[in-house]
Amino acid sequence: MDQLDAVLATIEQRLSFVKTDPIDWRQLVLGFSWVVCLWESYLLLRQYPLYSKREPPPALAKYFNADVFAKSQDYGRDKAKFSAFSNFYRLVFETLQLQSSTFYPWAWDMSGRTLALVGYGPEYKISQSVVFGLLLMFISMIISLPLGIYQTFVLEEKHGFNKTTPGLYVADTIKGALLGVALGGPFLAAFLYVFDWAGDRFLPYLMTLLFTFQMVMVIIFPTFIQPLFNKLSPLPSGELRTRIEALAGKLRFPLKHLYEIDGSKRSSHSNAYFYGLPWSKHIVVFDTLIKQSKPDEVEAVLAHELGHWYYQHPTQFMLVSQLHIFTILAAFPAFRHSAPLMRSFGFSEPIAANPPAILSFLLYQMVLTPAEAILGMLLNAVSRRFEYQADRFACELPTRLKDDDMRGVGARLGRALIRLHVENLSTIWVDWLYSAYHHSHPTLTERLRALERYGGEPLDKAAKDEL
Ligand SMILES: [Zn+2]
């Protein structure tokens, strides 16, 4: 504990200028917004011309017929245009919010007045903070609403993926908002309470709170939250179920439930994943994946997923996320009582002198934007490494398990990936820098080449005819 205190004291010392120097943090954050937006636009400019290519890369030419390739290029081009527009749209609102020095003080004031309506005065700081948090969430929901509607009912609709009805969309939006209030409200209150209660020694307590919250979410998500949006039903017995259960058994994967999820209710994009506690895991397969692929291909996809489990990739990501939270919280004390930070966002002197935790934390988060963008890129690099590792795991299964049934699993995985790409009309030509920033998975070409290397099995020649 003493060592932790020493480290924290050093960090605060190094960052002491935050409390004293009259830096215009608001203009700085505005500048960051522009830099991130320009950077993302630059990446789109690199990627965009690739949608005009008339043929797939040679390695894929045999799997993508002209029609599918043209459709995927069209879809990619439309998505890129939409991204460019969304970037610009968000930038306009961010600029409006940051350019005025009254937006955040107004929102804070508004929350206080709302609370006064029900008879609570400014001494109820945590309540006011929760109302403030919900107000900002509500504003950002309203701003994003047109983008979401366009994406679902125009973009996805045009390319044949949308299965969401307007009624379902409205229900989803309302449920999402209510869930935000029901979970976000108490969580935020607890978060702020720890600041008040623990004073400057908040770090270990907040880490514990955040970790507990993550664990509780892992437990309640499948039981209470997911059923609000989707129906999970046990995967019916048959070839697929038998195959998955056998594979899980051979790998000693603690499979508790095997579900099929009605992803087709909203979209025809497909997927499969697992989750749960170390001793009790659940596998979920999208009904769309089952419909689009053969049982032995779905099995290969799950062999890849179980590779993630075998190498403990989710746990590693969780450790990275704890480290991330630790770093953010460790540097926060310097910003916690920074009057210049509060002043630059237009807050009055009494608030600048003694800022509520939620305000300093929110502004601090905004200052961190560029660092978060870089971190996202690093996490994508790690994630891509994990994807290769899981692919290799699947390819090595026949030797690992000394099991003839698993022969050709690498080739099947390759076929499944191609099929997923074809069905989802995923982009095939990808700029490396664009991909490094945006993608958590290697491109299809990269993965197929790697699969041939790991498995030593060239892709099935018949694959083309089957697709
Ligand atoms: Zn994966």
Short mmCIF file of C-alpha atoms and ligand atoms in Angstrom, two decimals:
data_model
loop_
_atom_site.label_atom_id
_atom_site.label_comp_id
_atom_site.label_asym_id
_atom_site.label_seq_id
_atom_site.Cartn_x
_atom_site.Cartn_y
_atom_site.Cartn_z
CA MET A 1 0.00 0.00 0.00
CA ASP A 2 2.84 2.37 0.85
CA GLN A 3 4.45 1.63 -2.47
CA LEU A 4 1.19 2.33 -4.27
CA ASP A 5 0.90 5.64 -2.43
CA ALA A 6 4.47 6.52 -3.40
CA VAL A 7 3.77 5.77 -7.08
CA LEU A 8 0.55 7.78 -7.01
CA ALA A 9 2.28 10.69 -5.27
CA THR A 10 5.01 10.72 -7.95
CA ILE A 11 2.44 10.74 -10.75
CA GLU A 12 0.54 13.58 -9.11
CA GLN A 13 3.78 15.49 -8.61
CA ARG A 14 4.72 15.11 -12.30
CA LEU A 15 1.29 16.32 -13.35
CA SER A 16 1.13 19.16 -10.83
CA PHE A 17 1.01 21.72 -13.68
CA VAL A 18 -2.58 20.60 -14.32
CA LYS A 19 -3.65 22.24 -11.07
CA THR A 20 -1.73 25.45 -11.55
CA ASP A 21 -1.15 26.36 -15.19
CA PRO A 22 -3.93 28.27 -16.95
CA ILE A 23 -4.17 25.84 -19.88
CA ASP A 24 -7.18 26.27 -22.17
CA TRP A 25 -8.29 22.66 -21.81
CA ARG A 26 -11.54 23.24 -23.67
CA GLN A 27 -9.77 24.41 -26.83
CA LEU A 28 -7.32 21.55 -26.44
CA VAL A 29 -10.12 18.98 -26.29
CA LEU A 30 -11.76 20.64 -29.27
CA GLY A 31 -8.43 20.38 -31.11
CA PHE A 32 -8.22 16.67 -30.22
CA SER A 33 -11.71 16.12 -31.63
CA TRP A 34 -10.64 17.67 -34.90
CA VAL A 35 -7.38 15.75 -35.04
CA VAL A 36 -9.13 12.42 -34.44
CA CYS A 37 -11.80 13.28 -37.04
CA LEU A 38 -9.22 14.37 -39.63
CA TRP A 39 -7.18 11.24 -38.98
CA GLU A 40 -10.22 9.00 -39.46
CA SER A 41 -11.14 10.91 -42.61
CA TYR A 42 -7.60 10.46 -43.91
CA LEU A 43 -7.90 6.70 -43.32
CA LEU A 44 -11.20 6.67 -45.20
CA LEU A 45 -9.53 8.50 -48.08
CA ARG A 46 -6.89 5.76 -48.21
CA GLN A 47 -9.52 3.03 -48.12
CA TYR A 48 -12.11 4.55 -50.44
CA PRO A 49 -10.36 4.05 -53.81
CA LEU A 50 -10.05 0.32 -53.08
CA TYR A 51 -13.83 0.04 -53.49
CA SER A 52 -13.37 0.86 -57.17
CA LYS A 53 -11.23 -2.21 -57.82
CA ARG A 54 -12.92 -4.50 -60.27
CA GLU A 55 -11.42 -7.79 -59.16
CA PRO A 56 -10.69 -9.53 -55.87
CA PRO A 57 -7.07 -10.23 -54.84
CA PRO A 58 -5.65 -13.19 -56.81
CA ALA A 59 -5.66 -15.42 -53.72
CA LEU A 60 -9.43 -14.99 -53.43
CA ALA A 61 -10.35 -14.82 -57.09
CA LYS A 62 -11.48 -18.43 -57.11
CA TYR A 63 -13.96 -17.95 -54.27
CA PHE A 64 -15.68 -14.69 -55.10
CA ASN A 65 -17.68 -14.62 -58.27
CA ALA A 66 -18.04 -11.31 -60.08
CA ASP A 67 -21.53 -10.69 -58.75
CA VAL A 68 -20.67 -11.22 -55.06
CA PHE A 69 -17.51 -9.17 -55.42
CA ALA A 70 -19.39 -6.26 -57.02
CA LYS A 71 -22.02 -6.39 -54.26
CA SER A 72 -19.39 -6.37 -51.51
CA GLN A 73 -17.65 -3.40 -53.15
CA ASP A 74 -20.98 -1.52 -53.34
CA TYR A 75 -21.75 -2.26 -49.71
CA GLY A 76 -18.25 -1.24 -48.61
CA ARG A 77 -18.46 2.01 -50.57
CA ASP A 78 -21.82 2.89 -49.00
CA LYS A 79 -20.51 2.08 -45.54
CA ALA A 80 -17.44 4.28 -46.13
CA LYS A 81 -19.60 7.20 -47.27
CA PHE A 82 -21.76 6.74 -44.20
CA SER A 83 -18.68 6.70 -41.92
CA ALA A 84 -17.39 9.89 -43.51
CA PHE A 85 -20.76 11.56 -42.98
CA SER A 86 -21.07 10.27 -39.36
CA ASN A 87 -17.57 11.54 -38.54
CA PHE A 88 -18.47 14.96 -39.83
CA TYR A 89 -21.91 14.95 -38.16
CA ARG A 90 -20.42 14.05 -34.77
CA LEU A 91 -17.69 16.63 -35.18
CA VAL A 92 -20.29 19.36 -35.74
CA PHE A 93 -22.05 18.51 -32.47
CA GLU A 94 -18.81 18.11 -30.54
CA THR A 95 -17.66 21.46 -31.86
CA LEU A 96 -20.94 23.10 -30.88
CA GLN A 97 -20.73 21.62 -27.39
CA LEU A 98 -17.08 22.55 -26.91
CA GLN A 99 -17.05 25.89 -28.70
CA SER A 100 -19.58 27.32 -26.31
CA SER A 101 -18.29 27.74 -22.79
CA THR A 102 -21.80 27.35 -21.43
CA PHE A 103 -22.88 23.84 -22.48
CA TYR A 104 -21.49 21.81 -19.57
CA PRO A 105 -22.31 24.43 -16.88
CA TRP A 106 -25.82 24.61 -18.38
CA ALA A 107 -26.22 20.81 -18.16
CA TRP A 108 -25.02 20.86 -14.55
CA ASP A 109 -27.35 23.68 -13.66
CA MET A 110 -30.24 21.98 -15.42
CA SER A 111 -29.69 18.79 -13.38
CA GLY A 112 -29.75 20.81 -10.18
CA ARG A 113 -33.01 22.46 -11.20
CA THR A 114 -34.58 19.15 -12.19
CA LEU A 115 -33.71 17.76 -8.79
CA ALA A 116 -35.08 20.88 -7.05
CA LEU A 117 -38.46 20.14 -8.68
CA VAL A 118 -38.72 17.02 -6.55
CA GLY A 119 -37.54 18.82 -3.45
CA TYR A 120 -33.83 17.99 -3.36
CA GLY A 121 -31.37 20.84 -2.90
CA PRO A 122 -27.75 21.24 -4.08
CA GLU A 123 -26.54 19.36 -0.99
CA TYR A 124 -27.59 16.15 -2.78
CA LYS A 125 -24.49 16.26 -4.95
CA ILE A 126 -24.47 12.58 -5.94
CA SER A 127 -28.13 12.71 -6.98
CA GLN A 128 -27.44 15.82 -9.03
CA SER A 129 -24.42 14.05 -10.59
CA VAL A 130 -26.53 11.05 -11.56
CA VAL A 131 -29.16 13.29 -13.15
CA PHE A 132 -26.33 15.13 -14.95
CA GLY A 133 -24.91 11.83 -16.24
CA LEU A 134 -28.32 10.70 -17.46
CA LEU A 135 -28.97 14.07 -19.10
CA LEU A 136 -25.71 13.86 -21.08
CA MET A 137 -26.51 10.25 -22.02
CA PHE A 138 -29.95 11.35 -23.21
CA ILE A 139 -28.52 14.21 -25.29
CA SER A 140 -25.97 11.96 -26.95
CA MET A 141 -28.69 9.37 -27.65
CA ILE A 142 -30.82 12.00 -29.38
CA ILE A 143 -27.83 13.14 -31.45
CA SER A 144 -26.99 9.58 -32.55
CA LEU A 145 -30.59 8.62 -33.25
CA PRO A 146 -30.76 9.81 -36.90
CA LEU A 147 -27.47 8.03 -37.66
CA GLY A 148 -28.75 4.77 -36.19
CA ILE A 149 -32.04 5.00 -38.06
CA TYR A 150 -30.30 5.73 -41.35
CA GLN A 151 -27.83 2.89 -40.85
CA THR A 152 -30.51 0.32 -40.10
CA PHE A 153 -33.33 1.33 -42.42
CA VAL A 154 -31.42 2.78 -45.36
CA LEU A 155 -27.89 1.42 -45.50
CA GLU A 156 -28.39 -2.13 -44.21
CA GLU A 157 -31.83 -2.30 -45.83
CA LYS A 158 -30.47 -1.40 -49.25
CA HIS A 159 -27.93 -4.23 -49.09
CA GLY A 160 -30.44 -6.76 -47.85
CA PHE A 161 -29.21 -7.22 -44.28
CA ASN A 162 -31.81 -5.40 -42.24
CA LYS A 163 -34.47 -7.54 -40.60
CA THR A 164 -35.41 -4.99 -37.90
CA THR A 165 -38.96 -3.64 -38.06
CA PRO A 166 -39.62 -0.02 -36.98
CA GLY A 167 -41.57 -1.39 -34.00
CA LEU A 168 -38.63 -3.52 -32.92
CA TYR A 169 -36.29 -0.57 -33.38
CA VAL A 170 -38.40 1.65 -31.12
CA ALA A 171 -38.67 -1.12 -28.52
CA ASP A 172 -34.89 -1.68 -28.61
CA THR A 173 -34.20 2.03 -28.19
CA ILE A 174 -36.57 2.35 -25.24
CA LYS A 175 -35.28 -0.80 -23.57
CA GLY A 176 -31.68 0.37 -24.08
CA ALA A 177 -32.44 3.75 -22.49
CA LEU A 178 -34.28 2.20 -19.52
CA LEU A 179 -31.44 -0.25 -19.03
CA GLY A 180 -28.97 2.66 -19.09
CA VAL A 181 -30.96 4.35 -16.33
CA ALA A 182 -31.48 1.17 -14.28
CA LEU A 183 -27.84 0.04 -14.43
CA GLY A 184 -25.96 3.26 -15.12
CA GLY A 185 -27.70 5.28 -12.40
CA PRO A 186 -26.88 3.09 -9.39
CA PHE A 187 -23.42 2.31 -10.77
CA LEU A 188 -22.60 5.99 -11.18
CA ALA A 189 -23.94 6.71 -7.69
CA ALA A 190 -21.72 3.99 -6.20
CA PHE A 191 -18.74 5.24 -8.23
CA LEU A 192 -19.17 8.79 -6.96
CA TYR A 193 -19.88 7.65 -3.43
CA VAL A 194 -16.46 5.97 -3.32
CA PHE A 195 -14.82 9.28 -4.29
CA ASP A 196 -16.59 11.05 -1.45
CA TRP A 197 -16.01 8.32 1.06
CA ALA A 198 -12.39 7.33 0.27
CA GLY A 199 -11.06 10.82 -0.47
CA ASP A 200 -7.64 10.77 -2.12
CA ARG A 201 -7.18 7.04 -1.49
CA PHE A 202 -9.95 6.08 -3.88
CA LEU A 203 -7.88 3.96 -6.25
CA PRO A 204 -7.99 0.46 -4.69
CA TYR A 205 -11.65 0.91 -3.75
CA LEU A 206 -12.68 2.10 -7.18
CA MET A 207 -10.74 -0.73 -8.85
CA THR A 208 -12.61 -3.18 -6.62
CA LEU A 209 -15.93 -1.56 -7.43
CA LEU A 210 -15.29 -1.61 -11.19
CA PHE A 211 -14.08 -5.20 -11.13
CA THR A 212 -17.10 -6.30 -9.11
CA PHE A 213 -19.38 -4.49 -11.54
CA GLN A 214 -17.73 -6.25 -14.51
CA MET A 215 -18.15 -9.63 -12.81
CA VAL A 216 -21.78 -8.93 -11.92
CA MET A 217 -22.41 -7.98 -15.55
CA VAL A 218 -20.88 -11.25 -16.76
CA ILE A 219 -23.30 -13.09 -14.50
CA ILE A 220 -26.47 -11.08 -15.04
CA PHE A 221 -26.04 -10.27 -18.75
CA PRO A 222 -27.06 -13.69 -20.12
CA THR A 223 -29.80 -14.25 -17.55
CA PHE A 224 -31.41 -10.84 -17.26
CA ILE A 225 -30.26 -8.52 -20.01
CA GLN A 226 -29.82 -10.53 -23.18
CA PRO A 227 -33.32 -12.09 -22.93
CA LEU A 228 -34.75 -8.56 -23.13
CA PHE A 229 -33.44 -8.33 -26.68
CA ASN A 230 -32.98 -11.86 -28.00
CA LYS A 231 -34.28 -15.34 -27.52
CA LEU A 232 -31.75 -17.98 -26.60
CA SER A 233 -32.97 -21.52 -27.09
CA PRO A 234 -31.03 -24.75 -26.54
CA LEU A 235 -29.44 -25.88 -29.80
CA PRO A 236 -31.62 -28.74 -31.04
CA SER A 237 -30.04 -32.18 -31.05
CA GLY A 238 -28.56 -33.21 -34.35
CA GLU A 239 -25.22 -33.32 -36.12
CA LEU A 240 -24.16 -29.83 -35.08
CA ARG A 241 -24.96 -30.32 -31.40
CA THR A 242 -23.23 -33.69 -31.32
CA ARG A 243 -20.14 -32.26 -33.01
CA ILE A 244 -19.86 -29.24 -30.69
CA GLU A 245 -20.43 -31.30 -27.55
CA ALA A 246 -17.84 -33.86 -28.65
CA LEU A 247 -15.30 -31.14 -29.39
CA ALA A 248 -15.92 -29.40 -26.05
CA GLY A 249 -15.62 -32.77 -24.27
CA LYS A 250 -12.30 -33.61 -25.94
CA LEU A 251 -10.86 -30.20 -25.00
CA ARG A 252 -12.31 -30.35 -21.47
CA PHE A 253 -14.13 -27.10 -22.12
CA PRO A 254 -16.60 -26.65 -19.22
CA LEU A 255 -19.64 -26.38 -21.49
CA LYS A 256 -22.77 -25.79 -19.46
CA HIS A 257 -25.26 -24.63 -22.08
CA LEU A 258 -25.27 -24.63 -25.85
CA TYR A 259 -27.61 -22.04 -27.30
CA GLU A 260 -28.92 -20.89 -30.59
CA ILE A 261 -29.71 -17.16 -30.68
CA ASP A 262 -32.28 -15.52 -32.93
CA GLY A 263 -29.88 -12.99 -34.44
CA SER A 264 -31.92 -13.16 -37.66
CA LYS A 265 -34.59 -11.11 -35.87
CA ARG A 266 -32.53 -7.98 -36.54
CA SER A 267 -29.97 -8.73 -39.18
CA SER A 268 -28.67 -11.48 -41.42
CA HIS A 269 -25.07 -10.93 -40.28
CA SER A 270 -23.76 -14.02 -38.50
CA ASN A 271 -21.52 -14.97 -35.61
CA ALA A 272 -20.74 -17.36 -32.72
CA TYR A 273 -19.21 -16.77 -29.29
CA PHE A 274 -18.79 -18.15 -25.78
CA TYR A 275 -18.97 -16.53 -22.36
CA GLY A 276 -19.37 -17.34 -18.68
CA LEU A 277 -17.33 -17.99 -15.58
CA PRO A 278 -14.19 -20.17 -15.69
CA TRP A 279 -16.04 -23.28 -14.48
CA SER A 280 -19.26 -22.81 -16.39
CA LYS A 281 -19.27 -21.68 -20.01
CA HIS A 282 -22.01 -21.12 -22.53
CA ILE A 283 -21.65 -21.28 -26.28
CA VAL A 284 -23.98 -19.21 -28.42
CA VAL A 285 -24.37 -19.77 -32.15
CA PHE A 286 -26.33 -17.35 -34.33
CA ASP A 287 -29.21 -18.96 -36.20
CA THR A 288 -27.92 -17.11 -39.26
CA LEU A 289 -24.56 -18.89 -39.04
CA ILE A 290 -26.30 -22.25 -38.72
CA LYS A 291 -28.41 -21.49 -41.77
CA GLN A 292 -25.52 -20.24 -43.86
CA SER A 293 -22.94 -22.92 -43.08
CA LYS A 294 -22.64 -26.68 -42.86
CA PRO A 295 -22.35 -28.33 -39.43
CA ASP A 296 -18.68 -29.24 -39.97
CA GLU A 297 -17.93 -25.61 -40.84
CA VAL A 298 -19.71 -24.26 -37.76
CA GLU A 299 -17.71 -26.81 -35.79
CA ALA A 300 -14.51 -25.36 -37.27
CA VAL A 301 -15.62 -21.83 -36.29
CA LEU A 302 -16.13 -23.08 -32.73
CA ALA A 303 -12.73 -24.81 -32.81
CA HIS A 304 -11.34 -21.31 -33.41
CA GLU A 305 -13.47 -19.87 -30.58
CA LEU A 306 -12.25 -22.59 -28.22
CA GLY A 307 -8.71 -21.57 -29.18
CA HIS A 308 -9.49 -18.19 -27.60
CA TRP A 309 -10.59 -20.03 -24.48
CA TYR A 310 -7.55 -22.37 -24.49
CA TYR A 311 -5.10 -19.46 -24.63
CA GLN A 312 -7.21 -17.50 -22.13
CA HIS A 313 -7.57 -14.54 -24.45
CA PRO A 314 -10.65 -13.12 -22.69
CA THR A 315 -8.77 -13.21 -19.36
CA GLN A 316 -5.79 -11.47 -20.92
CA PHE A 317 -8.04 -8.76 -22.32
CA MET A 318 -9.59 -8.38 -18.91
CA LEU A 319 -6.15 -7.92 -17.32
CA VAL A 320 -5.30 -5.31 -19.95
CA SER A 321 -8.57 -3.58 -19.16
CA GLN A 322 -7.75 -3.57 -15.42
CA LEU A 323 -4.36 -2.07 -16.21
CA HIS A 324 -6.06 0.51 -18.41
CA ILE A 325 -8.47 1.46 -15.63
CA PHE A 326 -5.61 1.58 -13.15
CA THR A 327 -3.62 3.99 -15.35
CA ILE A 328 -6.61 6.25 -15.89
CA LEU A 329 -7.41 6.38 -12.18
CA ALA A 330 -3.77 6.77 -11.16
CA ALA A 331 -3.39 9.98 -13.18
CA PHE A 332 -6.79 11.32 -12.17
CA PRO A 333 -5.85 12.95 -8.82
CA ALA A 334 -3.94 15.65 -10.73
CA PHE A 335 -7.18 16.55 -12.54
CA ARG A 336 -9.52 15.97 -9.61
CA HIS A 337 -9.10 19.41 -8.09
CA SER A 338 -7.90 21.37 -11.09
CA ALA A 339 -9.48 24.81 -11.06
CA PRO A 340 -8.01 25.73 -14.50
CA LEU A 341 -9.70 22.65 -16.01
CA MET A 342 -13.09 23.62 -14.60
CA ARG A 343 -12.67 27.31 -15.46
CA SER A 344 -11.75 26.57 -19.07
CA PHE A 345 -15.07 24.73 -19.49
CA GLY A 346 -16.93 27.76 -18.15
CA PHE A 347 -17.72 26.62 -14.61
CA SER A 348 -18.17 29.32 -12.00
CA GLU A 349 -15.58 29.98 -9.27
CA PRO A 350 -17.34 28.10 -6.42
CA ILE A 351 -17.48 24.96 -8.62
CA ALA A 352 -13.89 25.43 -9.86
CA ALA A 353 -12.71 25.71 -6.26
CA ASN A 354 -14.40 22.47 -5.23
CA PRO A 355 -15.43 20.50 -8.32
CA PRO A 356 -17.94 17.63 -7.99
CA ALA A 357 -16.14 14.37 -8.88
CA ILE A 358 -18.36 13.71 -11.89
CA LEU A 359 -17.44 17.01 -13.55
CA SER A 360 -13.69 16.65 -13.15
CA PHE A 361 -13.87 12.99 -14.21
CA LEU A 362 -15.91 13.78 -17.32
CA LEU A 363 -13.57 16.56 -18.43
CA TYR A 364 -10.56 14.38 -17.65
CA GLN A 365 -12.02 11.64 -19.89
CA MET A 366 -12.34 14.17 -22.70
CA VAL A 367 -8.71 15.19 -22.30
CA LEU A 368 -7.77 11.52 -22.72
CA THR A 369 -9.41 11.12 -26.18
CA PRO A 370 -6.21 10.96 -28.28
CA ALA A 371 -4.55 8.55 -25.86
CA GLU A 372 -7.62 6.31 -26.06
CA ALA A 373 -7.49 6.33 -29.87
CA ILE A 374 -3.87 5.16 -29.80
CA LEU A 375 -4.64 2.56 -27.17
CA GLY A 376 -7.49 1.26 -29.33
CA MET A 377 -5.01 0.71 -32.14
CA LEU A 378 -2.65 -1.21 -29.85
CA LEU A 379 -5.52 -3.35 -28.58
CA ASN A 380 -6.46 -4.14 -32.17
CA ALA A 381 -2.89 -5.31 -32.78
CA VAL A 382 -3.09 -7.60 -29.75
CA SER A 383 -6.51 -8.85 -30.83
CA ARG A 384 -5.21 -9.70 -34.32
CA ARG A 385 -2.39 -11.71 -32.77
CA PHE A 386 -4.97 -13.60 -30.73
CA GLU A 387 -7.01 -14.31 -33.87
CA TYR A 388 -3.99 -15.90 -35.57
CA GLN A 389 -3.30 -17.91 -32.44
CA ALA A 390 -6.88 -19.20 -32.32
CA ASP A 391 -6.76 -20.06 -36.02
CA ARG A 392 -3.55 -22.01 -35.47
CA PHE A 393 -5.11 -23.77 -32.50
CA ALA A 394 -7.97 -24.97 -34.70
CA CYS A 395 -5.54 -26.20 -37.37
CA GLU A 396 -3.50 -28.09 -34.81
CA LEU A 397 -6.48 -29.91 -33.31
CA PRO A 398 -6.05 -33.13 -35.32
CA THR A 399 -2.53 -33.55 -33.88
CA ARG A 400 -3.34 -32.14 -30.45
CA LEU A 401 -6.27 -34.50 -29.99
CA LYS A 402 -4.87 -37.32 -32.11
CA ASP A 403 -8.33 -37.43 -33.57
CA ASP A 404 -9.15 -38.37 -37.14
CA ASP A 405 -12.58 -36.76 -36.94
CA MET A 406 -10.87 -33.38 -36.72
CA ARG A 407 -8.90 -33.86 -39.92
CA GLY A 408 -9.31 -31.01 -42.37
CA VAL A 409 -10.59 -28.63 -39.69
CA GLY A 410 -8.25 -25.91 -40.99
CA ALA A 411 -9.68 -26.20 -44.49
CA ARG A 412 -13.21 -26.18 -43.06
CA LEU A 413 -12.44 -23.07 -41.03
CA GLY A 414 -11.12 -21.41 -44.19
CA ARG A 415 -14.31 -22.34 -46.03
CA ALA A 416 -16.43 -21.05 -43.15
CA LEU A 417 -14.54 -17.74 -43.14
CA ILE A 418 -15.00 -17.36 -46.88
CA ARG A 419 -18.67 -18.19 -46.56
CA LEU A 420 -19.07 -15.65 -43.75
CA HIS A 421 -17.35 -13.04 -45.89
CA VAL A 422 -19.56 -13.81 -48.86
CA GLU A 423 -22.78 -13.83 -46.79
CA ASN A 424 -21.84 -10.63 -44.93
CA LEU A 425 -20.49 -9.00 -48.11
CA SER A 426 -17.43 -8.03 -46.05
CA THR A 427 -14.83 -5.79 -47.64
CA ILE A 428 -12.02 -7.70 -49.33
CA TRP A 429 -9.53 -5.04 -50.33
CA VAL A 430 -8.32 -3.33 -47.18
CA ASP A 431 -5.74 -0.61 -46.73
CA TRP A 432 -3.22 -1.72 -44.09
CA LEU A 433 -3.30 1.49 -42.04
CA TYR A 434 -7.11 1.68 -42.17
CA SER A 435 -7.23 -1.92 -41.01
CA ALA A 436 -4.63 -1.39 -38.26
CA TYR A 437 -6.78 1.39 -36.81
CA HIS A 438 -10.25 -0.08 -37.25
CA HIS A 439 -10.06 -3.86 -37.37
CA SER A 440 -9.72 -6.30 -34.51
CA HIS A 441 -9.40 -9.20 -36.98
CA PRO A 442 -6.86 -9.82 -39.75
CA THR A 443 -8.25 -9.53 -43.28
CA LEU A 444 -9.66 -12.60 -44.99
CA THR A 445 -6.65 -12.91 -47.32
CA GLU A 446 -4.25 -12.74 -44.38
CA ARG A 447 -6.18 -15.37 -42.46
CA LEU A 448 -6.50 -17.78 -45.37
CA ARG A 449 -2.78 -17.57 -46.09
CA ALA A 450 -2.01 -18.16 -42.42
CA LEU A 451 -4.42 -21.11 -42.31
CA GLU A 452 -2.64 -22.79 -45.20
CA ARG A 453 0.64 -22.25 -43.36
CA TYR A 454 -0.60 -23.61 -40.01
CA GLY A 455 -2.55 -26.53 -41.31
CA GLY A 456 -0.37 -27.47 -44.24
CA GLU A 457 -3.67 -28.18 -45.93
CA PRO A 458 -4.31 -26.18 -49.07
CA LEU A 459 -7.85 -24.95 -49.30
CA ASP A 460 -10.27 -27.43 -50.68
CA LYS A 461 -10.39 -27.07 -54.47
CA ALA A 462 -14.09 -27.87 -54.38
CA ALA A 463 -14.77 -24.89 -52.12
CA LYS A 464 -15.43 -22.61 -55.03
CA ASP A 465 -18.21 -24.79 -56.42
CA GLU A 466 -19.86 -25.10 -53.05
CA LEU A 467 -20.04 -21.39 -52.41
ZN ZN B 1 -11.62 -15.03 -33.00
#
